[in-house]
CSV table of C-alpha atoms in Angstrom, one decimal:
chain,number,residue,atom,x,y,z
V,1,MET,CA,0.0,0.0,0.0
V,2,ASN,CA,2.8,2.7,1.1
V,3,ARG,CA,4.8,1.8,-2.4
V,4,LEU,CA,1.4,2.3,-4.3
V,5,LEU,CA,0.7,5.8,-2.5
V,6,SER,CA,4.3,6.5,-3.1
V,7,ASN,CA,3.9,5.8,-6.8
V,8,ARG,CA,1.0,7.6,-7.0
V,9,ARG,CA,2.3,11.0,-5.2
V,10,PHE,CA,5.5,10.5,-7.8
V,11,THR,CA,3.5,10.4,-10.6
V,12,HIS,CA,1.1,13.2,-9.9
V,13,PRO,CA,3.1,16.3,-10.9
V,14,LEU,CA,4.0,14.1,-14.4
V,15,ARG,CA,0.0,13.7,-14.9
V,16,ILE,CA,-0.2,17.3,-14.4
V,17,MET,CA,2.0,18.5,-16.8
V,18,LEU,CA,0.8,15.9,-19.3
V,19,ILE,CA,-2.7,17.5,-18.8
V,20,VAL,CA,-1.3,21.2,-19.1
V,21,CYS,CA,0.6,20.2,-22.5
V,22,CYS,CA,-2.2,18.5,-24.0
V,23,SER,CA,-4.4,21.4,-23.1
V,24,LEU,CA,-2.0,23.8,-24.5
V,25,THR,CA,-1.8,21.7,-27.8
V,26,VAL,CA,-5.7,21.7,-28.0
V,27,LEU,CA,-5.5,25.4,-27.3
V,28,SER,CA,-2.9,26.2,-29.9
V,29,SER,CA,-4.6,24.3,-32.4
V,30,LEU,CA,-8.2,26.1,-31.7
V,31,HIS,CA,-6.3,29.3,-32.3
V,32,ALA,CA,-4.3,28.3,-35.3
V,33,GLU,CA,-5.2,30.0,-38.5
V,34,ASN,CA,-4.4,29.1,-41.8
V,35,TRP,CA,-4.3,31.7,-44.6
V,36,PRO,CA,-5.5,29.5,-47.6
V,37,ARG,CA,-6.0,31.9,-50.2
V,38,PHE,CA,-5.9,35.6,-51.1
V,39,ARG,CA,-6.8,37.7,-48.1
V,40,GLY,CA,-7.3,34.7,-45.8
V,41,ALA,CA,-9.9,31.9,-45.5
V,42,ASP,CA,-13.1,33.7,-46.6
V,43,GLY,CA,-11.3,36.8,-48.6
V,44,SER,CA,-12.4,39.1,-45.5
V,45,GLY,CA,-8.8,40.2,-44.8
V,46,ILE,CA,-9.7,40.0,-41.0
V,47,SER,CA,-7.6,37.8,-38.4
V,48,GLU,CA,-8.3,38.0,-34.6
V,49,GLU,CA,-4.4,36.8,-33.6
V,50,LYS,CA,-2.7,38.9,-31.4
V,51,GLY,CA,0.5,40.0,-29.8
V,52,PHE,CA,2.7,41.7,-33.0
V,53,PRO,CA,4.1,44.6,-32.7
V,54,LEU,CA,3.7,48.3,-34.2
V,55,GLN,CA,6.9,49.1,-34.4
V,56,TRP,CA,10.2,46.8,-35.2
V,57,THR,CA,13.6,46.5,-37.0
V,58,GLU,CA,15.0,44.2,-39.5
V,59,LYS,CA,16.7,42.3,-36.5
V,60,ASP,CA,13.4,41.6,-35.2
V,61,TYR,CA,12.5,39.6,-38.0
V,62,ALA,CA,12.4,35.4,-37.2
V,63,TRP,CA,13.7,35.3,-40.8
V,64,HIS,CA,13.6,36.4,-44.6
V,65,MET,CA,14.8,35.1,-47.8
V,66,GLU,CA,15.3,36.3,-51.3
V,67,LEU,CA,13.3,35.2,-53.9
V,68,PRO,CA,14.4,35.0,-57.4
V,69,GLY,CA,12.7,37.6,-59.8
V,70,ILE,CA,9.9,39.6,-59.1
V,71,GLY,CA,6.0,38.8,-57.7
V,72,HIS,CA,3.2,40.5,-56.3
V,73,SER,CA,1.1,37.7,-55.2
V,74,SER,CA,0.8,36.8,-51.3
V,75,PRO,CA,1.7,34.0,-49.7
V,76,SER,CA,-0.8,31.3,-48.8
V,77,VAL,CA,-0.2,29.0,-45.8
V,78,TRP,CA,-1.4,26.0,-44.3
V,79,GLY,CA,0.3,24.2,-41.3
V,80,ASP,CA,4.1,23.8,-42.1
V,81,ASN,CA,3.8,25.0,-45.6
V,82,LEU,CA,3.7,28.3,-47.4
V,83,PHE,CA,3.5,28.6,-51.1
V,84,VAL,CA,4.7,32.0,-53.1
V,85,THR,CA,5.3,32.5,-56.8
V,86,SER,CA,7.6,34.7,-58.4
V,87,ALA,CA,8.7,35.0,-62.0
V,88,ILE,CA,11.8,36.1,-64.2
V,89,ASP,CA,12.6,36.7,-67.8
V,90,GLU,CA,9.7,38.6,-68.6
V,91,GLY,CA,7.4,36.1,-67.4
V,92,GLU,CA,9.1,33.4,-69.4
V,93,THR,CA,10.0,31.4,-66.3
V,94,ARG,CA,7.1,31.2,-63.5
V,95,TYR,CA,8.0,29.6,-60.1
V,96,LEU,CA,5.9,28.2,-57.0
V,97,PHE,CA,7.8,27.8,-54.2
V,98,CYS,CA,7.0,25.6,-51.2
V,99,ILE,CA,8.7,27.2,-47.7
V,100,ASP,CA,8.7,26.2,-44.3
V,101,PRO,CA,7.0,28.9,-42.5
V,102,LYS,CA,9.0,28.3,-39.3
V,103,THR,CA,12.6,28.5,-40.7
V,104,GLY,CA,12.1,30.1,-44.0
V,105,LYS,CA,13.9,27.0,-45.6
V,106,GLU,CA,12.8,26.0,-48.9
V,107,LYS,CA,11.1,22.6,-49.2
V,108,TRP,CA,11.0,22.8,-53.0
V,109,ARG,CA,9.8,24.8,-56.1
V,110,GLN,CA,8.5,24.2,-59.4
V,111,GLU,CA,9.0,26.0,-62.7
V,112,THR,CA,6.2,26.8,-65.4
V,113,LYS,CA,7.6,27.8,-68.9
V,114,LEU,CA,5.4,30.4,-70.4
V,115,LYS,CA,6.0,32.7,-73.4
V,116,LYS,CA,7.4,36.4,-72.9
V,117,SER,CA,4.4,38.6,-72.4
V,118,HIS,CA,3.5,41.8,-71.6
V,119,LYS,CA,2.3,43.4,-68.4
V,120,HIS,CA,1.3,46.8,-66.5
V,121,ARG,CA,4.1,48.8,-65.3
V,122,LYS,CA,2.3,48.1,-62.0
V,123,GLY,CA,1.7,44.3,-62.3
V,124,SER,CA,4.0,41.2,-62.3
V,125,TRP,CA,4.1,38.0,-64.1
V,126,ALA,CA,3.4,36.5,-60.9
V,127,SER,CA,0.6,38.3,-59.5
V,128,SER,CA,-2.0,35.3,-58.5
V,129,THR,CA,-2.0,34.2,-55.1
V,130,PRO,CA,-2.1,30.5,-54.7
V,131,ALA,CA,-4.8,28.3,-52.8
V,132,THR,CA,-4.8,25.4,-50.9
V,133,ASP,CA,-6.9,23.2,-48.9
V,134,GLY,CA,-4.5,21.4,-46.8
V,135,GLU,CA,-3.6,18.6,-49.2
V,136,HIS,CA,-3.1,20.2,-52.7
V,137,VAL,CA,-1.9,23.7,-53.6
V,138,TYR,CA,-3.6,25.3,-56.8
V,139,VAL,CA,-1.7,27.9,-59.0
V,140,GLU,CA,-2.7,30.1,-61.8
V,141,PHE,CA,-0.4,31.7,-64.8
V,142,ALA,CA,-1.1,33.0,-68.1
V,143,ASP,CA,0.3,34.5,-71.2
V,144,GLU,CA,-1.4,35.8,-74.3
V,145,GLU,CA,-1.7,31.7,-75.5
V,146,SER,CA,-2.3,30.2,-72.5
V,147,TYR,CA,-4.1,30.3,-68.9
V,148,LEU,CA,-3.1,27.7,-66.9
V,149,LEU,CA,-4.2,26.3,-63.7
V,150,ILE,CA,-1.9,23.7,-62.2
V,151,ALA,CA,-2.3,21.3,-59.0
V,152,TYR,CA,0.4,19.9,-56.9
V,153,ASP,CA,0.3,17.9,-53.7
V,154,PHE,CA,2.4,18.9,-50.8
V,155,LYS,CA,5.6,17.3,-51.7
V,156,GLY,CA,6.0,19.1,-55.0
V,157,ASN,CA,4.4,16.7,-57.4
V,158,LYS,CA,2.3,17.7,-60.4
V,159,ILE,CA,-1.5,16.5,-59.9
V,160,TRP,CA,-3.0,17.9,-62.9
V,161,GLU,CA,-2.6,21.1,-65.3
V,162,ARG,CA,-5.3,22.7,-67.4
V,163,ASN,CA,-5.0,25.3,-69.9
V,164,LEU,CA,-7.9,27.4,-70.2
V,165,GLY,CA,-6.7,28.8,-73.5
V,166,ALA,CA,-5.6,32.3,-74.5
V,167,PHE,CA,-5.7,35.0,-71.9
V,168,MET,CA,-6.1,38.5,-73.5
V,169,SER,CA,-5.9,41.7,-71.5
V,170,GLN,CA,-4.4,45.2,-71.4
V,171,HIS,CA,-2.5,44.8,-68.3
V,172,GLY,CA,-1.6,40.9,-67.9
V,173,HIS,CA,-3.2,38.2,-65.4
V,174,GLY,CA,-4.0,39.1,-61.9
V,175,SER,CA,-6.9,37.1,-60.5
V,176,SER,CA,-6.2,34.0,-58.1
V,177,PRO,CA,-8.3,30.8,-57.7
V,178,ILE,CA,-10.4,29.7,-54.6
V,179,ILE,CA,-11.4,26.6,-53.5
V,180,TYR,CA,-15.2,25.6,-52.4
V,181,LYS,CA,-15.8,21.8,-51.3
V,182,ASP,CA,-14.4,19.4,-53.9
V,183,LEU,CA,-14.2,22.5,-56.7
V,184,VAL,CA,-11.4,24.8,-57.2
V,185,ILE,CA,-12.8,27.8,-59.3
V,186,ALA,CA,-11.1,30.0,-61.6
V,187,THR,CA,-12.6,33.6,-63.0
V,188,ASN,CA,-11.6,34.4,-66.6
V,189,ASP,CA,-13.0,37.6,-67.3
V,190,GLN,CA,-11.0,39.2,-70.1
V,191,GLN,CA,-11.1,40.7,-73.4
V,192,GLY,CA,-11.6,37.4,-75.1
V,193,PRO,CA,-13.9,34.7,-74.6
V,194,SER,CA,-14.9,34.8,-71.0
V,195,PHE,CA,-16.2,32.6,-68.1
V,196,VAL,CA,-15.9,31.0,-64.6
V,197,THR,CA,-15.1,27.7,-64.4
V,198,ALA,CA,-15.3,25.0,-61.5
V,199,PHE,CA,-12.8,21.9,-61.7
V,200,ASN,CA,-12.5,18.8,-59.6
V,201,LYS,CA,-9.9,19.6,-57.2
V,202,LEU,CA,-8.7,15.8,-57.3
V,203,THR,CA,-8.8,15.3,-61.1
V,204,GLY,CA,-8.7,18.7,-63.0
V,205,GLU,CA,-12.1,17.5,-64.7
V,206,THR,CA,-14.5,20.4,-65.5
V,207,VAL,CA,-17.6,20.3,-63.4
V,208,TRP,CA,-19.5,23.4,-65.0
V,209,GLN,CA,-18.8,26.6,-66.6
V,210,ALA,CA,-20.4,29.6,-66.7
V,211,ASP,CA,-20.0,31.9,-69.7
V,212,ARG,CA,-19.3,35.6,-69.0
V,213,GLU,CA,-20.2,38.9,-71.0
V,214,VAL,CA,-16.8,40.4,-72.7
V,215,ARG,CA,-15.9,43.7,-71.8
V,216,ARG,CA,-12.5,45.0,-69.7
V,217,THR,CA,-10.6,42.3,-68.0
V,218,SER,CA,-11.4,41.7,-64.3
V,219,TYR,CA,-8.6,41.3,-62.1
V,220,ALA,CA,-10.6,40.7,-59.1
V,221,THR,CA,-10.8,37.2,-56.8
V,222,PRO,CA,-14.3,36.0,-56.0
V,223,ILE,CA,-15.6,35.2,-52.6
V,224,ILE,CA,-18.1,32.3,-51.2
V,225,ILE,CA,-20.9,33.9,-48.9
V,226,ASN,CA,-23.2,31.8,-46.8
V,227,HIS,CA,-26.4,34.4,-46.3
V,228,PRO,CA,-28.8,32.4,-44.1
V,229,ASN,CA,-31.6,33.1,-46.4
V,230,THR,CA,-29.9,32.1,-49.6
V,231,GLY,CA,-27.3,29.4,-48.7
V,232,PRO,CA,-23.8,29.7,-50.4
V,233,GLN,CA,-23.2,31.7,-53.4
V,234,LEU,CA,-20.3,32.5,-55.4
V,235,ILE,CA,-19.6,36.5,-55.7
V,236,CYS,CA,-17.9,37.4,-59.1
V,237,VAL,CA,-17.1,41.2,-60.1
V,238,SER,CA,-16.3,42.4,-63.7
V,239,GLY,CA,-17.1,45.4,-65.5
V,240,ALA,CA,-19.3,43.8,-68.0
V,241,THR,CA,-21.6,42.2,-65.3
V,242,GLY,CA,-21.1,44.2,-62.1
V,243,VAL,CA,-21.6,42.5,-59.2
V,244,SER,CA,-23.0,39.0,-59.9
V,245,SER,CA,-23.9,35.6,-57.8
V,246,LEU,CA,-23.8,32.1,-59.1
V,247,ASP,CA,-24.5,28.9,-57.6
V,248,PRO,CA,-21.1,27.3,-56.5
V,249,GLU,CA,-22.6,24.0,-57.0
V,250,THR,CA,-23.7,24.3,-60.9
V,251,GLY,CA,-22.6,27.7,-62.0
V,252,LYS,CA,-26.2,29.0,-62.7
V,253,LEU,CA,-26.8,32.7,-62.4
V,254,ASN,CA,-28.6,33.9,-59.2
V,255,TRP,CA,-28.6,37.7,-59.6
V,256,THR,CA,-26.7,40.4,-61.2
V,257,THR,CA,-26.2,44.1,-60.7
V,258,GLY,CA,-25.8,44.8,-64.3
V,259,GLU,CA,-22.3,46.2,-65.5
V,260,PHE,CA,-20.2,48.9,-64.0
V,261,PRO,CA,-19.0,51.8,-65.4
V,262,GLN,CA,-15.0,50.7,-65.6
V,263,ARG,CA,-13.1,47.7,-64.8
V,264,THR,CA,-13.0,45.8,-61.5
V,265,VAL,CA,-9.8,45.1,-60.0
V,266,SER,CA,-10.6,45.4,-56.2
V,267,SER,CA,-12.1,42.3,-54.8
V,268,PRO,CA,-15.4,42.0,-53.5
V,269,VAL,CA,-16.0,41.7,-49.6
V,270,TYR,CA,-19.1,40.6,-47.6
V,271,GLY,CA,-20.4,41.9,-43.9
V,272,GLU,CA,-23.1,43.4,-42.1
V,273,GLY,CA,-25.1,41.5,-44.8
V,274,LEU,CA,-24.1,43.2,-47.6
V,275,ILE,CA,-21.3,42.5,-50.7
V,276,PHE,CA,-19.1,45.7,-51.2
V,277,ALA,CA,-17.4,45.8,-54.5
V,278,THR,CA,-16.0,49.0,-56.6
V,279,CYS,CA,-14.7,49.6,-59.7
V,280,GLY,CA,-12.6,52.3,-61.2
V,281,GLY,CA,-9.5,53.1,-63.8
V,282,GLY,CA,-6.5,55.6,-63.9
V,283,GLY,CA,-5.8,54.8,-60.1
V,284,ARG,CA,-8.9,55.8,-58.4
V,285,GLY,CA,-12.1,54.2,-57.7
V,286,LYS,CA,-15.3,55.2,-59.7
V,287,LEU,CA,-18.2,53.7,-57.9
V,288,LEU,CA,-18.8,51.5,-54.9
V,289,TYR,CA,-22.0,49.2,-54.4
V,290,GLY,CA,-23.3,48.0,-51.4
V,291,VAL,CA,-25.4,44.8,-52.6
V,292,ASP,CA,-28.0,42.9,-50.5
V,293,PRO,CA,-27.6,39.0,-51.8
V,294,THR,CA,-31.1,37.9,-51.4
V,295,GLY,CA,-32.6,39.0,-54.8
V,296,SER,CA,-32.7,37.2,-58.0
V,297,GLY,CA,-32.7,38.4,-61.5
V,298,ASN,CA,-31.3,42.0,-62.5
V,299,ILE,CA,-31.4,43.3,-59.1
V,300,LYS,CA,-30.0,47.1,-59.8
V,301,GLU,CA,-33.2,49.0,-58.7
V,302,SER,CA,-34.2,46.7,-56.0
V,303,HIS,CA,-30.9,45.3,-53.9
V,304,ILE,CA,-28.3,48.0,-54.0
V,305,LYS,CA,-28.3,49.3,-50.4
V,306,TYR,CA,-25.4,51.6,-50.5
V,307,GLN,CA,-23.7,53.5,-53.3
V,308,ARG,CA,-20.7,55.6,-53.2
V,309,SER,CA,-18.7,57.5,-55.6
V,310,THR,CA,-16.3,59.3,-54.1
V,311,LYS,CA,-12.8,58.7,-52.1
V,312,LEU,CA,-13.0,55.0,-53.3
V,313,PRO,CA,-10.3,52.5,-53.6
V,314,TYR,CA,-9.4,51.1,-57.4
V,315,VAL,CA,-6.8,48.4,-56.7
V,316,PRO,CA,-6.9,47.6,-52.7
V,317,THR,CA,-9.8,45.8,-51.4
V,318,PRO,CA,-12.0,47.3,-48.6
V,319,VAL,CA,-12.4,45.8,-44.9
V,320,VAL,CA,-15.7,45.4,-43.1
V,321,TYR,CA,-15.2,45.2,-39.2
V,322,GLU,CA,-17.2,45.9,-36.1
V,323,GLY,CA,-20.0,47.4,-38.4
V,324,HIS,CA,-17.5,49.7,-40.4
V,325,LEU,CA,-16.3,49.9,-43.8
V,326,TYR,CA,-12.9,51.0,-44.4
V,327,LEU,CA,-11.6,51.9,-47.8
V,328,TRP,CA,-8.1,52.3,-48.5
V,329,GLY,CA,-7.7,54.4,-51.5
V,330,ASP,CA,-4.8,54.0,-54.3
V,331,ALA,CA,-3.5,57.5,-53.2
V,332,GLY,CA,-3.3,56.8,-49.6
V,333,VAL,CA,-6.9,58.4,-48.9
V,334,VAL,CA,-8.6,56.3,-46.5
V,335,SER,CA,-12.1,56.4,-45.0
V,336,CYS,CA,-14.3,54.9,-42.3
V,337,VAL,CA,-18.1,54.8,-42.8
V,338,ASP,CA,-20.4,53.5,-40.3
V,339,LEU,CA,-23.0,51.0,-41.9
V,340,ALA,CA,-25.4,51.6,-39.8
V,341,THR,CA,-26.3,55.0,-40.5
V,342,GLN,CA,-24.0,55.2,-44.0
V,343,LYS,CA,-22.5,58.5,-42.7
V,344,ASN,CA,-18.8,58.8,-43.5
V,345,ILE,CA,-17.0,59.0,-39.7
V,346,TRP,CA,-13.7,60.3,-40.9
V,347,THR,CA,-11.2,60.5,-43.9
V,348,GLU,CA,-7.6,60.8,-43.7
V,349,ARG,CA,-4.6,60.8,-45.7
V,350,ILE,CA,-1.5,58.1,-45.3
V,351,GLU,CA,1.6,59.2,-47.1
V,352,GLY,CA,2.2,56.7,-50.3
V,353,ASN,CA,0.7,54.9,-53.3
V,354,PHE,CA,-1.0,51.9,-52.6
V,355,SER,CA,-1.6,48.6,-54.6
V,356,SER,CA,-1.7,46.2,-51.7
V,357,SER,CA,-5.2,45.6,-50.0
V,358,PRO,CA,-5.4,46.5,-46.3
V,359,VAL,CA,-5.9,43.6,-43.9
V,360,CYS,CA,-7.3,43.8,-40.3
V,361,ILE,CA,-5.3,42.0,-37.6
V,362,ASN,CA,-6.7,42.5,-34.1
V,363,GLY,CA,-7.9,45.8,-34.7
V,364,VAL,CA,-5.3,47.1,-36.5
V,365,LEU,CA,-5.4,47.7,-40.5
V,366,TYR,CA,-1.9,47.0,-42.2
V,367,CYS,CA,-1.4,48.0,-45.6
V,368,ILE,CA,2.1,48.2,-47.3
V,369,ASN,CA,2.3,51.3,-49.8
V,370,GLU,CA,4.7,50.9,-53.3
V,371,ASN,CA,7.7,52.0,-51.7
V,372,GLY,CA,7.5,49.0,-49.4
V,373,ASP,CA,6.5,51.1,-46.1
V,374,LEU,CA,3.8,49.1,-44.1
V,375,ALA,CA,1.4,51.7,-42.5
V,376,MET,CA,-0.7,50.6,-39.3
V,377,ILE,CA,-3.9,52.5,-38.5
V,378,GLU,CA,-6.9,51.5,-35.6
V,379,ALA,CA,-10.1,49.9,-37.4
V,380,SER,CA,-11.7,52.5,-35.1
V,381,PRO,CA,-14.4,55.1,-35.5
V,382,GLN,CA,-11.7,57.2,-33.7
V,383,PHE,CA,-8.7,57.4,-36.3
V,384,LYS,CA,-5.4,56.8,-35.0
V,385,SER,CA,-2.3,56.1,-36.7
V,386,HIS,CA,0.8,54.0,-35.7
V,387,GLY,CA,3.2,55.4,-38.1
V,388,LYS,CA,5.1,53.2,-40.4
V,389,VAL,CA,7.9,50.2,-40.8
V,390,LYS,CA,10.2,50.6,-43.9
V,391,LEU,CA,10.7,47.2,-45.6
V,392,GLY,CA,13.5,48.3,-47.9
V,393,ASP,CA,12.1,46.9,-50.8
V,394,PRO,CA,9.1,47.9,-53.1
V,395,SER,CA,5.7,45.9,-52.4
V,396,HIS,CA,2.5,45.2,-54.1
V,397,ALA,CA,1.5,42.4,-52.1
V,398,THR,CA,-0.9,42.0,-49.3
V,399,VAL,CA,-0.2,41.1,-45.7
V,400,VAL,CA,-0.4,37.6,-44.6
V,401,VAL,CA,-1.0,36.1,-40.9
V,402,ALA,CA,-1.2,32.7,-40.4
V,403,ASN,CA,-0.5,30.5,-37.1
V,404,GLY,CA,0.9,33.0,-35.3
V,405,GLN,CA,3.3,34.5,-37.7
V,406,MET,CA,3.5,37.5,-40.2
V,407,PHE,CA,4.4,37.6,-43.5
V,408,LEU,CA,5.3,40.5,-45.6
V,409,ARG,CA,6.1,40.0,-49.2
V,410,THR,CA,8.1,42.4,-51.4
V,411,PHE,CA,9.0,42.5,-55.1
V,412,LYS,CA,12.3,40.6,-54.3
V,413,HIS,CA,11.9,39.4,-50.3
V,414,LEU,CA,9.7,37.6,-48.0
V,415,TYR,CA,9.8,38.6,-44.3
V,416,CYS,CA,8.5,36.6,-41.5
V,417,LEU,CA,7.4,38.4,-37.9
V,418,GLN,CA,6.8,37.0,-34.8
V,419,PRO,CA,4.5,38.1,-32.1
V,420,GLN,CA,6.1,40.0,-29.0
V,421,LYS,CA,7.1,37.4,-26.4
């Protein structure tokens, strides 16, 4: 009996430590946040991860690496795998990298050969952000002759490749794929034949294809919304169709606002029961719609609940956070709109020109200007700036935060920042 009691007393602290460790592991997994596509899991650009500093220097990075060539895509992250693209030789060689997000060590790279092609002076030949579901990663590259969607497994093996045909545009390719259930969806709104296509994500077989009207190329990445009164909807934007909703299972058109007056670069966002999308040109936004997604057919006269035509983004995607809409303009003019009253709360200018989109991390908006200065302001009805941090290299890429790490991509570099201890 004494020996048994002695053993129980001896193992008790170990059992406590085991329980604590298991609890911490469970909590860690609950708070782990993958970033599987452009602007996060739902495209909202919102993360609740905490602890990131508001000022730091180069010595504070966990790691940083140089990428060959140039790219404007953001990383996508799933667990111990970070995926990012770049291109060299005027787009003749495109790369997909898999990097260990904890160490910055390259796991593998895959190379795609295409033709040299033109692009916008602010664009790149690697502007599309990869999408991942935790088992495969999907990447898009295009030139004037080919629009490729390629699937790889996490070891770098090519699973399948589809060529969607020629891609004709004024500025090059820019939209990113998304994943819905067993489908990977690619938008193809261009100056030639246009369509949205859903592929079986395991085989690459076409599940459905929805033809689109043709006008200017759209560079926007779609989103999936789940409105309680309608079920899932695939939301796409383009100049020819404005804001439109498709059934993500079949590609059938649910509703459309009708055409926008200009092209779409900024992606749609969803919050407070409305879809927000902009169009524009020449470095400034032209028109913003706030759309109630419960209609059918042409809903321009019935379901557009908010419109705005001043101080709008053209390239940066908005953020909806805690009842407010944040509009970060290309020239650094940022506005906060109270969605309950539709009143503009504040408008302030942040120095620099912006081709990246803001993301909201624990109530702070992060956005990188074209010179590579990361600006931070409160996502709040009371304007407050936290200044800037210089990254030392130009950037058009959007900030990523995943699994307790922040990733900052510039033209040629990738930086990893850890939360403060």
